[in-house]
Each structure stands twice: as structure tokens, then as C-alpha cells.
mmCIF file of C-alpha atoms in Angstrom:
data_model
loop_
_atom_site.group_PDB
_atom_site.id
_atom_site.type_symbol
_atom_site.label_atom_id
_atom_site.label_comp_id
_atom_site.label_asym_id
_atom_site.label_seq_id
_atom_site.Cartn_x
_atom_site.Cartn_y
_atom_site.Cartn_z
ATOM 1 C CA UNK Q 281 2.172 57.657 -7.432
ATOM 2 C CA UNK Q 282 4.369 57.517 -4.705
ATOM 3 C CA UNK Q 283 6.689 54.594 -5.616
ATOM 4 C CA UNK Q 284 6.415 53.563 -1.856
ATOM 5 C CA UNK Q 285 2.879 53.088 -2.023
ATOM 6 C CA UNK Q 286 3.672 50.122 -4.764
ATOM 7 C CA UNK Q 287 1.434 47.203 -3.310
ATOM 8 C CA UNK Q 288 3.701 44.075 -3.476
ATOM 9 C CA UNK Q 289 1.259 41.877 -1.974
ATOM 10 C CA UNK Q 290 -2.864 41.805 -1.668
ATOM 11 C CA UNK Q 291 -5.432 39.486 -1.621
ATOM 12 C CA UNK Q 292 -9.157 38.970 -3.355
ATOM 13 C CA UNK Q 293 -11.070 39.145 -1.218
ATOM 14 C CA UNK Q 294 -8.818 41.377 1.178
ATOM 15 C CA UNK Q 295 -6.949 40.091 4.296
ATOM 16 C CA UNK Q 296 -4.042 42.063 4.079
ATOM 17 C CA UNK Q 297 -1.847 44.545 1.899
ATOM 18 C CA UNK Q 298 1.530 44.957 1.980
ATOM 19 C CA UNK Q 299 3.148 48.357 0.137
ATOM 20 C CA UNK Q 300 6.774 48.477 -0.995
ATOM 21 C CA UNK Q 301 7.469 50.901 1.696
ATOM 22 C CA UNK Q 302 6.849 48.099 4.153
ATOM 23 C CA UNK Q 303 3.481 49.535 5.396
ATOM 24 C CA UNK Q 304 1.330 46.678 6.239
ATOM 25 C CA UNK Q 305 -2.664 47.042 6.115
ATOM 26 C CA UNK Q 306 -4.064 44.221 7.702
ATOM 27 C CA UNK Q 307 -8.171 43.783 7.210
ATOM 28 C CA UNK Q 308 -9.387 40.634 9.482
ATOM 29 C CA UNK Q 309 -7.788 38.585 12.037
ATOM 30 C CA UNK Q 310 -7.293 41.632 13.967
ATOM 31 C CA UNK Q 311 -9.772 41.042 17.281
ATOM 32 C CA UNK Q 312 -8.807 39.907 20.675
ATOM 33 C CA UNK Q 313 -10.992 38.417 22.958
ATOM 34 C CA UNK Q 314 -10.109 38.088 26.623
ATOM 35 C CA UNK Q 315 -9.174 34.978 28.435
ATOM 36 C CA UNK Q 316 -11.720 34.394 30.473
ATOM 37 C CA UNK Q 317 -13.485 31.562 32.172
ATOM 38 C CA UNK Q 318 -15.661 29.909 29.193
ATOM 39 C CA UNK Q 319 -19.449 28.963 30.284
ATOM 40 C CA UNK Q 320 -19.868 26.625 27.209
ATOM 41 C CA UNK Q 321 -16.968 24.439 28.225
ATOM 42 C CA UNK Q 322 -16.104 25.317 31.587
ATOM 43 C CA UNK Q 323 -12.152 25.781 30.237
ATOM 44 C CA UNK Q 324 -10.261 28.337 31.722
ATOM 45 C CA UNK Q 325 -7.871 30.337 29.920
ATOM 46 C CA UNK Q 326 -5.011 33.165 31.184
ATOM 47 C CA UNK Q 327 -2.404 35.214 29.386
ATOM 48 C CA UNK Q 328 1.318 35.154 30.127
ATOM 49 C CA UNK Q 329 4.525 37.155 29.020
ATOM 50 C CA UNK Q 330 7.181 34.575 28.012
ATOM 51 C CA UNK Q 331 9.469 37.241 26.454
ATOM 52 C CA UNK Q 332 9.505 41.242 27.684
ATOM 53 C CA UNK Q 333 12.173 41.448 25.400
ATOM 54 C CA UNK Q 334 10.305 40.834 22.380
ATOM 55 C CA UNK Q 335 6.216 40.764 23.190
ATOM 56 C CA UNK Q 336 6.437 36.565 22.635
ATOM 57 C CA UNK Q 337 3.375 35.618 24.730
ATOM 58 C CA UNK Q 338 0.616 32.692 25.014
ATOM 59 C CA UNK Q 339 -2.809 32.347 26.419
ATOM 60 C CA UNK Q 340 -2.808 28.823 28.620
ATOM 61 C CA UNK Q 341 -5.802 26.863 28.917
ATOM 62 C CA UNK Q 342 -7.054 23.982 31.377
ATOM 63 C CA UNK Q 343 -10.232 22.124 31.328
ATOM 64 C CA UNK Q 344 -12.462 21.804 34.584
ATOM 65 C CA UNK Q 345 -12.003 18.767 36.731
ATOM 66 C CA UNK Q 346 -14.802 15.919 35.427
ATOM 67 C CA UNK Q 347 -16.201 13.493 38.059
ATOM 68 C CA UNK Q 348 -13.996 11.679 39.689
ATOM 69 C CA UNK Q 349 -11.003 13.801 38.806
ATOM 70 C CA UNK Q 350 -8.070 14.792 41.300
ATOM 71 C CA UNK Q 351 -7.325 18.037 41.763
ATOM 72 C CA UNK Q 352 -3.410 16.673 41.542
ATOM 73 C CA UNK Q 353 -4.374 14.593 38.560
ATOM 74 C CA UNK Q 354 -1.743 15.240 35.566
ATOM 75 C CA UNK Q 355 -2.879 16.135 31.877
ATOM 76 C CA UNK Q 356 -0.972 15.926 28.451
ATOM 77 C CA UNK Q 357 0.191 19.399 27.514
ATOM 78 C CA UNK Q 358 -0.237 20.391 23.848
ATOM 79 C CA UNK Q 359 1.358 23.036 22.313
ATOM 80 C CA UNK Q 360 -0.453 24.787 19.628
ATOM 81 C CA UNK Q 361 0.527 27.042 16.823
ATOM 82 C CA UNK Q 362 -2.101 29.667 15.081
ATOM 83 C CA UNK Q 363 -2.358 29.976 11.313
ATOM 84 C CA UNK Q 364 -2.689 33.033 8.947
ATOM 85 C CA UNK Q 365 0.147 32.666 6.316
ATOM 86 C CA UNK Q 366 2.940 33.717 9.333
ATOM 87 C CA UNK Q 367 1.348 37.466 8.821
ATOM 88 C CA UNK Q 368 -1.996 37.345 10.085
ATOM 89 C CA UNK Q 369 -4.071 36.329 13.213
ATOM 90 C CA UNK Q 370 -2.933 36.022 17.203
ATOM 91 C CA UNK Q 371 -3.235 33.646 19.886
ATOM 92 C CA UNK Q 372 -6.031 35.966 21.060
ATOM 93 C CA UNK Q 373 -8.479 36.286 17.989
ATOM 94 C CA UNK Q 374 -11.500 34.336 18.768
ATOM 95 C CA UNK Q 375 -11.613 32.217 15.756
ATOM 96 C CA UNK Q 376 -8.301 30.475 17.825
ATOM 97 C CA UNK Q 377 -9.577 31.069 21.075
ATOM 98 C CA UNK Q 378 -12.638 29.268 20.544
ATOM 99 C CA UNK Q 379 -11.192 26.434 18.956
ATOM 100 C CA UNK Q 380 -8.861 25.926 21.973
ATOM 101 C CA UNK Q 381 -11.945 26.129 24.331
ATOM 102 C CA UNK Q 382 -13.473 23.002 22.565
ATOM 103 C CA UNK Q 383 -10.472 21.352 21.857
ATOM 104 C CA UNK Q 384 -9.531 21.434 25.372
ATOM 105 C CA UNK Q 385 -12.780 20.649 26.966
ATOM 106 C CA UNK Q 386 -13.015 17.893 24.178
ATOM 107 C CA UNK Q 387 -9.483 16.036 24.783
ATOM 108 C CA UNK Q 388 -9.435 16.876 28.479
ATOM 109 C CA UNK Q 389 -5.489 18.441 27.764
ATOM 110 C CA UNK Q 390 -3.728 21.743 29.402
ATOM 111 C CA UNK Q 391 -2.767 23.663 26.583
ATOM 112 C CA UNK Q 392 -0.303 26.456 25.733
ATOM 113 C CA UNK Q 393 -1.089 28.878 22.666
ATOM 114 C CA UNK Q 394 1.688 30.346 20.719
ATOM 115 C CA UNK Q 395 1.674 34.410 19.890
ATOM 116 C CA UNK Q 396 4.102 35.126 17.655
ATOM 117 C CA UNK Q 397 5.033 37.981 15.421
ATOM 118 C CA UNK Q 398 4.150 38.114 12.780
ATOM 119 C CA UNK Q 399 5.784 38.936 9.092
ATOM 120 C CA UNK Q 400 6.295 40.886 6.794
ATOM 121 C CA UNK Q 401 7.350 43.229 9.758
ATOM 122 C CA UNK Q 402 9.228 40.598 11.578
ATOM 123 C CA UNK Q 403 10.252 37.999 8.617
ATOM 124 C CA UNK Q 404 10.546 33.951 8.951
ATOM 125 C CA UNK Q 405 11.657 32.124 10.193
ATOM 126 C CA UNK Q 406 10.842 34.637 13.145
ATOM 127 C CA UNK Q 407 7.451 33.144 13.838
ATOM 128 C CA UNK Q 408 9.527 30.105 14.118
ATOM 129 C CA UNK Q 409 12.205 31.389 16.863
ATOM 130 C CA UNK Q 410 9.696 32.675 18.406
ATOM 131 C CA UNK Q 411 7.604 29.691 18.855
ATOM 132 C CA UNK Q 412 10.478 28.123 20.085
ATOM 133 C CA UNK Q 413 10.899 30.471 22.835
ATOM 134 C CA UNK Q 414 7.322 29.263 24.038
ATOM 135 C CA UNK Q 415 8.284 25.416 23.027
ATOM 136 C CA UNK Q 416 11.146 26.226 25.652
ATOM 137 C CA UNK Q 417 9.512 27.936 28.225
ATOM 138 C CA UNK Q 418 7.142 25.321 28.630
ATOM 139 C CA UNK Q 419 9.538 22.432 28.979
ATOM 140 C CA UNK Q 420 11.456 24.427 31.710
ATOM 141 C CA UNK Q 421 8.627 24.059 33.579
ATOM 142 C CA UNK Q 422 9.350 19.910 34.000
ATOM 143 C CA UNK Q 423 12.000 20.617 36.398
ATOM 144 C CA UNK Q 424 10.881 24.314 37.377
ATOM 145 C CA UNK Q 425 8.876 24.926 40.626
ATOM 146 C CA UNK Q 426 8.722 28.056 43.316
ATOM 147 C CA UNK Q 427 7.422 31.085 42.601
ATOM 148 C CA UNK Q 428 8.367 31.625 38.980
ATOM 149 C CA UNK Q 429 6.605 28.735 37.790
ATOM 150 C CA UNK Q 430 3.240 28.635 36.115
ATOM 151 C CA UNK Q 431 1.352 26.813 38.284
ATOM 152 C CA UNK Q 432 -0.983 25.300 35.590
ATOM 153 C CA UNK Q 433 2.353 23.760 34.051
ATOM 154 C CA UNK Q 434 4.013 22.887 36.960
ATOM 155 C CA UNK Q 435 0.958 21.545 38.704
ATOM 156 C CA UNK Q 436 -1.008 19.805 36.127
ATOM 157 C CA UNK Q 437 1.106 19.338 33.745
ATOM 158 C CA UNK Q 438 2.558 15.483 32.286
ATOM 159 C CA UNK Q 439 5.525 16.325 30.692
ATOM 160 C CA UNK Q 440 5.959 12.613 29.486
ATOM 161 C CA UNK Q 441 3.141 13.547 27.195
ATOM 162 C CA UNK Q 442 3.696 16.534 25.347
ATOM 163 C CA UNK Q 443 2.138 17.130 21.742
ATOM 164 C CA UNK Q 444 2.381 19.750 19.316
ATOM 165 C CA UNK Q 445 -0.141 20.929 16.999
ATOM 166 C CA UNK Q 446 -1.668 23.895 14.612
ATOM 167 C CA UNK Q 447 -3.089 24.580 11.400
ATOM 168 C CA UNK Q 448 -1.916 25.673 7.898
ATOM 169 C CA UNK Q 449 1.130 27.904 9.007
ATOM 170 C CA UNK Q 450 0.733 27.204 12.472
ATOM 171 C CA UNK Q 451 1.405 23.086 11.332
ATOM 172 C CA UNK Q 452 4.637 24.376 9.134
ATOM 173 C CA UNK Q 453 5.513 25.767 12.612
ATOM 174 C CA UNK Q 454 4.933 22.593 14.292
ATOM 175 C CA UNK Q 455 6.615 20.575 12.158
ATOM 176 C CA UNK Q 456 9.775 22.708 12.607
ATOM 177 C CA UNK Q 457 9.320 22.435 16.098
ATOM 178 C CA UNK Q 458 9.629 18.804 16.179
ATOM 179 C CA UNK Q 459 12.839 18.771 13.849
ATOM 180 C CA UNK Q 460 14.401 21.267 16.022
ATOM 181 C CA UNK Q 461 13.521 18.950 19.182
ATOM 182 C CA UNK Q 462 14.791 16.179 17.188
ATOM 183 C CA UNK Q 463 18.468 18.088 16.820
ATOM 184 C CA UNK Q 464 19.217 19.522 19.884
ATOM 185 C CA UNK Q 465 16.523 18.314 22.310
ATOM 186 C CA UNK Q 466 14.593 20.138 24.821
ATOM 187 C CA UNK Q 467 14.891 22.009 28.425
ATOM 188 C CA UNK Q 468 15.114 19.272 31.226
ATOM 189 C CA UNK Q 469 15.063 16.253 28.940
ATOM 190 C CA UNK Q 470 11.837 16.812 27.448
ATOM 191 C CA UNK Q 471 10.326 14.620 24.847
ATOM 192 C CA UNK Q 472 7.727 15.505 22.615
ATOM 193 C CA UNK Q 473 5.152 12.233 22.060
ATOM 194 C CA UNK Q 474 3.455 13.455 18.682
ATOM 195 C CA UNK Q 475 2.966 16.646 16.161
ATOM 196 C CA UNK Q 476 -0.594 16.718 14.130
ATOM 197 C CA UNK Q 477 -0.124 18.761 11.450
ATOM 198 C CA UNK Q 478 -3.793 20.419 10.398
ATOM 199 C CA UNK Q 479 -3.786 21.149 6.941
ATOM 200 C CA UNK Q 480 -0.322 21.940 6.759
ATOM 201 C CA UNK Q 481 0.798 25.341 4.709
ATOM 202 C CA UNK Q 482 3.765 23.440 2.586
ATOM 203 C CA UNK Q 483 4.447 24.354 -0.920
ATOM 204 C CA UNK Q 484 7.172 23.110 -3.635
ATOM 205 C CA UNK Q 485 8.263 23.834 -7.348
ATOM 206 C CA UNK Q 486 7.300 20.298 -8.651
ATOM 207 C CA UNK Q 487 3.320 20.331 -9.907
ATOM 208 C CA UNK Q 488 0.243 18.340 -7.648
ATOM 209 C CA UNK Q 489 -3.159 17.591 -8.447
ATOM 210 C CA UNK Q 490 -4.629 19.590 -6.025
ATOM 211 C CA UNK Q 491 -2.488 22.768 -7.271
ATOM 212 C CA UNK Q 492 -3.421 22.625 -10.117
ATOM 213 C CA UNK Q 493 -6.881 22.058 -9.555
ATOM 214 C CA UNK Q 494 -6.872 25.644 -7.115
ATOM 215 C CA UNK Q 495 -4.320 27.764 -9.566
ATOM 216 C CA UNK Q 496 -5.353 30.968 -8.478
ATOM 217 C CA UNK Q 497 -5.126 29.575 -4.952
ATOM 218 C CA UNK Q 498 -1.849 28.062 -5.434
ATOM 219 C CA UNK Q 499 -0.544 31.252 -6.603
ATOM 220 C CA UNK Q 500 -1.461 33.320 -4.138
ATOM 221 C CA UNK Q 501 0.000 31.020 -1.011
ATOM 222 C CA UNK Q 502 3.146 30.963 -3.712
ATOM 223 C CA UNK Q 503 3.582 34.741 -3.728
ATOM 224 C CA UNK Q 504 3.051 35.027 0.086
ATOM 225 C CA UNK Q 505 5.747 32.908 1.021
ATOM 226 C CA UNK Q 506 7.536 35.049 -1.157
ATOM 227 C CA UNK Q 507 6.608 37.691 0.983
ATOM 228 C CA UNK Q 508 6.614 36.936 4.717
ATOM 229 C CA UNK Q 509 10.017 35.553 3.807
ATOM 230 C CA UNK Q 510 11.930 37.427 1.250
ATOM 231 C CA UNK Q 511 15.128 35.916 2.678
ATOM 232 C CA UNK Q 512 13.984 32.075 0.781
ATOM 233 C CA UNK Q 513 15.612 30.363 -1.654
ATOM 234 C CA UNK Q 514 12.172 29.715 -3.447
ATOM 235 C CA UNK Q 515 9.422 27.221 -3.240
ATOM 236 C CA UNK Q 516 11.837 24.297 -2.664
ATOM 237 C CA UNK Q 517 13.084 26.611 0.621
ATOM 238 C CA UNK Q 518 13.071 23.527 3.505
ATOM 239 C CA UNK Q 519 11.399 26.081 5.794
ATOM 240 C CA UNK Q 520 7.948 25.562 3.438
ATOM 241 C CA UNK Q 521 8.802 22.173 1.235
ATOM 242 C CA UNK Q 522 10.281 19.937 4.243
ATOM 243 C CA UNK Q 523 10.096 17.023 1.781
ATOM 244 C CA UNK Q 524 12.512 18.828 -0.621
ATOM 245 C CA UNK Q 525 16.013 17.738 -2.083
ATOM 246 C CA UNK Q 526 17.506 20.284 0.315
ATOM 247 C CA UNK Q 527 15.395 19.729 3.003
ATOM 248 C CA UNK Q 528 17.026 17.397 6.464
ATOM 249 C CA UNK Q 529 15.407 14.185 6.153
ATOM 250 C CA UNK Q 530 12.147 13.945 8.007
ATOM 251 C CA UNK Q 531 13.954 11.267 9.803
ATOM 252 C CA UNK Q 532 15.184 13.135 12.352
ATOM 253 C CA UNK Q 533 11.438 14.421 12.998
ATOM 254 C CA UNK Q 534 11.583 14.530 17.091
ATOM 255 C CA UNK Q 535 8.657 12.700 18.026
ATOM 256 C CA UNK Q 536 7.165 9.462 18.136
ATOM 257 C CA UNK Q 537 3.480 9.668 16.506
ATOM 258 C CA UNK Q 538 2.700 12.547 13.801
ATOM 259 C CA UNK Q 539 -1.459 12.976 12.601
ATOM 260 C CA UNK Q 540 -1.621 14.866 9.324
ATOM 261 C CA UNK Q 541 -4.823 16.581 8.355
ATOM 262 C CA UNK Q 542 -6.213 17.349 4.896
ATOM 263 C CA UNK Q 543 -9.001 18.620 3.372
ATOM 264 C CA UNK Q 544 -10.043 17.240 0.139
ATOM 265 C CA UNK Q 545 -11.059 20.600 -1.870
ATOM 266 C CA UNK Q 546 -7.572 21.995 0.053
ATOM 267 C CA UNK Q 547 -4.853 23.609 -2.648
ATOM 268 C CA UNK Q 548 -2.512 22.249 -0.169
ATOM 269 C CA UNK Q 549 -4.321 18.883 0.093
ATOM 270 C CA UNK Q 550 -1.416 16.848 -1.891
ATOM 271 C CA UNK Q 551 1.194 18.858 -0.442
ATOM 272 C CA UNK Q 552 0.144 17.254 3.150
ATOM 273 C CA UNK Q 553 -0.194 13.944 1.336
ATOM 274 C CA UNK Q 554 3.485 13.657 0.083
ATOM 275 C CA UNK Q 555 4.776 14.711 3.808
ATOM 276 C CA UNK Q 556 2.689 11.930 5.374
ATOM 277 C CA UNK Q 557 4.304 9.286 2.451
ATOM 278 C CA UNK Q 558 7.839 10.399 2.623
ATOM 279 C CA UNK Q 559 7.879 10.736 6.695
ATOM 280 C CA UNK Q 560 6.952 6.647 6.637
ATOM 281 C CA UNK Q 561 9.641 6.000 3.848
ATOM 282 C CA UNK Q 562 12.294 8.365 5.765
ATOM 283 C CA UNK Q 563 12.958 5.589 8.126
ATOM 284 C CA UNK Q 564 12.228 7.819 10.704
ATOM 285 C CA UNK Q 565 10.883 5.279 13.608
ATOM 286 C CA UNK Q 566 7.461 6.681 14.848
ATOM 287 C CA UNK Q 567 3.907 6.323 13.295
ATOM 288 C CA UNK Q 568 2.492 8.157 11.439
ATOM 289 C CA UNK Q 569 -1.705 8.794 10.604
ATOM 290 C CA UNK Q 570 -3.316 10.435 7.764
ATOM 291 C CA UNK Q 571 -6.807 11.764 7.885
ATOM 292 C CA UNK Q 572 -8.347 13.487 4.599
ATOM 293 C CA UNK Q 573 -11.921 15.509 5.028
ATOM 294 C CA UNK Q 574 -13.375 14.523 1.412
ATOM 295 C CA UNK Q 575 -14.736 17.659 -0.151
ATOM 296 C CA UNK Q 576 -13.355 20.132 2.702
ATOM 297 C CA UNK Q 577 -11.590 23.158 1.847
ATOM 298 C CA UNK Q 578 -8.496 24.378 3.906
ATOM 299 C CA UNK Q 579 -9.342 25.232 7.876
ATOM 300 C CA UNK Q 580 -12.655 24.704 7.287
ATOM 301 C CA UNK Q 581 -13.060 23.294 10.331
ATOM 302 C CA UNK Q 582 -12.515 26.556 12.161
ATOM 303 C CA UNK Q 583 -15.535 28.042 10.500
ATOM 304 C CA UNK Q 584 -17.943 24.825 9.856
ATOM 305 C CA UNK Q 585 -17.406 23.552 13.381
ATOM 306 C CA UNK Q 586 -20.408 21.536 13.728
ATOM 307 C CA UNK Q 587 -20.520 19.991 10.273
ATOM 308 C CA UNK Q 588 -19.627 15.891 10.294
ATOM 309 C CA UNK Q 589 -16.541 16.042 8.822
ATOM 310 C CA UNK Q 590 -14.957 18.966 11.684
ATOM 311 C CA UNK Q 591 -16.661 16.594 14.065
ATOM 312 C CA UNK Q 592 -14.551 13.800 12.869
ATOM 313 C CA UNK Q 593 -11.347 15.260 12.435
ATOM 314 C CA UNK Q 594 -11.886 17.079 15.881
ATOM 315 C CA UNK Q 595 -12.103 13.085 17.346
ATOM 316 C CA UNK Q 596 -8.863 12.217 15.403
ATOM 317 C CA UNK Q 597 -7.243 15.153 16.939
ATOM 318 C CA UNK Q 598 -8.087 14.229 20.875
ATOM 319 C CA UNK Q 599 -7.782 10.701 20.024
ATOM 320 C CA UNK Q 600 -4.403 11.232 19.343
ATOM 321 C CA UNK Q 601 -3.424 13.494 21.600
ATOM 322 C CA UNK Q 602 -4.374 10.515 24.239
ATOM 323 C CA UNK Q 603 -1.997 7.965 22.323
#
């Protein structure tokens, strides 16, 4: 065998393969679905270029104006960040598009969708600098107007309450958003008011219950890290343990109000749990909310979206978001 075609990285079932050469073979999370005007909802989504430079995109979304609305009226803007382990999935996959159609219909919110690239091709913390780029590019728009302004944003947007949120990777994402806010700030000032962190894809050398409990589980989300980032110094890396030794204390976490989400059957579950304890013991000055979906496996909520306990955590979510 061609010692290129070595397979460094693959999944049971498949998702993706990567080869030593660095040929990727990706098997789901590969659709698009146009934005598009959605007749369950009435949201309206649109695509923008943020970067020509490098592809960095997002699809924006805004709900339809309820009775009694203003045209003028201002919304909270919420940033979100996709999943897939940082190597699979897009802001234009359905599964994500979908979600942002009820979420945004649901918490009445103008929202901005992340598309990043993705790794092993393009490493982390890429999906991270890239994000940022969007993070950026919508706070410009507090003091931007004229032509080159996105009118959603610069229209109906309430840049005094801006929240950040995603799921698995997309919440490791978030929460590095926030710390980076916290250090050097935003464009024109901005603030952000709160991060919810959905099941958040954080991993560490030390041993949890809920590891243990998923070993096969664990070990695969361990030797992906290992992959989309070859670059890391290992598990206790602060860009996927941000509660290790190494790590900047979460006290400089650049927000006000954070909402972690776990699932109870998660292999991550306990991972979320210690970020939510040591984030109220950092001294860091905001509040913080936990919310656990007993007997829910990871992102379940994207699949099960009807079932009581997505219902639930979908109410925690927009409650929040309206804090």
C-alpha cells in the first residue's frame, strides 16, 4: 500500500477519513440548502461574503415582524457557531439551517451564522480566526451605515445585546470568542451580554464519570482533536480544556451571563459541568446557568427536535438570549 493512503483518522460509523497524505473523505454534513424565505417560520435568511480573501462567509437570519411590531423596532443579535469536530458541517447544511429557522422565529433575535473552514485542511485554531473575522464584521456594523452596511445589522440590529452561541465545537468556538472579547474588546465598543455554550466539545487528561462511562466515545473526540489540530500540546491544550492549569482564567470570560448545556448520556457531559463550576469560582463577575437534559446524548436536540427535553432546552436558550 501506498504509504500515503495510511488512514490516520476514521470513524464507526463513517463521517469522515483522513489519509496521511492529507486527503480528506468527508461522508455527511456535506449538503447545502439555500437561504430562502422559510414558510414554517416565516424567518428569512441571506448569504454574505465577509472575507474574499479567504471564503469566511455567514447566512443572516431575521424573524417576521409579530403584531404590533415596528418595522424600526431593534432585536438582540446572536452570533452562532456550527459544530462537527472543527472538520465537518457548514453554516449551510440543513441540520444548522433549520435549527436557526426555529431558533429565530422562537426567540424573536436577528442572527448571524458562522462558516468557517474547516480542518484538517485548514488546522485550529483557524475555525477560530475565522469566526472572529465574522465576530468582527458584525460589530462594525454598530457604528457602520451607507451603502456597505448590511442593512439587517445596521437596521435591526441592538448592539447593546449581543449573544454568542453554538454547539459541541461550535460552543468551544464561542467560548473563545468571549475570552478574546474579554482581552482586546470589540469593533466600536461592542459588548457581548452572554455566551450559551450547547454541549460544549472540551476535553482534558484528568478522568470524568461521563468519560469513562462513553470510552470508545471519549477516545474518538480524543484522537480528533489530535487531528484537526496537530499543532496542540495535548488534551490539557487551553484551546479544548479552558479549565486547565495552562489555560487564562475563565475570569477574563468577556461577557456578563454564560448558559451551559449538557446532555446527561453526553461523553462530554462532565466536561461542561466542571466549566460551569470553575467559571463561578474564577471570580469572574457575570452569572452563570447550567441546564443538564437527563438521559440525552450529545446534540441530540438537533435530531430529536420535538422531544420534551429539546423543547426545554430550546426555552432556556431564548430565555436567555432575552436576559
Amino acid at each position: 500500500m501506498n504509504p500515503d493512503d495510511e488512514i490516520v483518522y476514521d470513524t464507526t460509523p463513517r463521517f469522515i477519513r483522513v489519509f496521511k497524505s492529507g486527503r480528506v473523505e468527508r461522508y455527511v454534513c456535506t449538503d447545502a440548502t439555500a437561504a430562502s424565505v422559510d414558510p414554517a417560520t416565516g424567518v428569512s435568511s441571506k448569504d454574505v461574503l465577509i472575507s474574499p480573501e479567504t471564503g469566511v462567509s455567514a447566512r443572516l437570519y431575521i424573524p417576521r415582524l409579530r403584531e404590533g411590531d415596528r418595522p424600526e423596532q431593534k432585536l438582540p443579535v446572536l452570533v452562532y457557531f456550527h459544530g462537527g469536530g472543527f472538520c465537518l458541517g457548514s453554516a449551510f447544511m440543513p441540520l444548522y439551517h433549520n435549527y436557526l429557522n426555529s431558533l429565530v422565529a422562537q426567540a424573536h433575535v436577528v442572527a448571524v451564522s458562522a462558516d468557517y473552514r474547516l480542518a484538517p485542511e485548514h488546522p485550529v485554531p483557524t475555525a477560530h480566526d475565522d469566526s472572529w473575522t465574522v465576530l468582527c464584521w458584525v460589530a462594525g456594523h454598530a457604528g457602520r451605515g451607507g451603502p456597505a452596511a448590511e442593512a439587517w445589522l445596521a437596521e435591526r440590529a441592538d448592539f447593546e445585546r449581543v449573544f454568542l452561541a453554538g454547539e459541541s465545537a461550535g460552543a468551544n468556538i464561542a467560548h473563545h470568542m468571549a475570552m478574546r472579547a474579554g482581552i482586546g474588546g470589540l469593533p466600536c465598543g461592542v459588548r457581548i451580554r452572554g455566551v450559551a455554550l450547547i454541549h460544549p466539545y472540551f476535553l482534558g487528561s484528568d478522568r470524568v464519570e461521563s468519560a469513562e462511562i462513553y470510552p470508545a466515545k471519549t477516545e474518538n473526540l480524543e484522537t480528533l482533536w489530535r487531528t484537526t489540530c496537530p499543532s496542540s500540546s495535548g488534551l490539557d491544550d487551553p484551546m479544548i480544556n479552558p479549565v486547565a492549569e495552562a489555560a487564562p482564567s475563565l475570569a477574563g470570560l468577556g461577557c456578563g451571563r454564560a448558559l451551559v448545556c449538557v446532555g446527561g448520556e453526553d461523553a462530554l457531559r462532565d466536561r461542561g459541568r466542571a466549566y460551569y463550576r470553575r467559571l463561578r469560582e474564577s471570580g469572574w463577575g457575570g452569572e452563570a446557568t447550567l441546564f443538564e437534559a437527563e438521559g440525552k446524548a450529545h446534540i441530540f436536540h438537533l435530531f430529536d427536535t420535538d422531544c420534551e427535553e429539546a423543547m426545554a432546552q430550546q426555552k432556556a436558550v431564548c430565555s436567555f438570549l432575552h436576559l
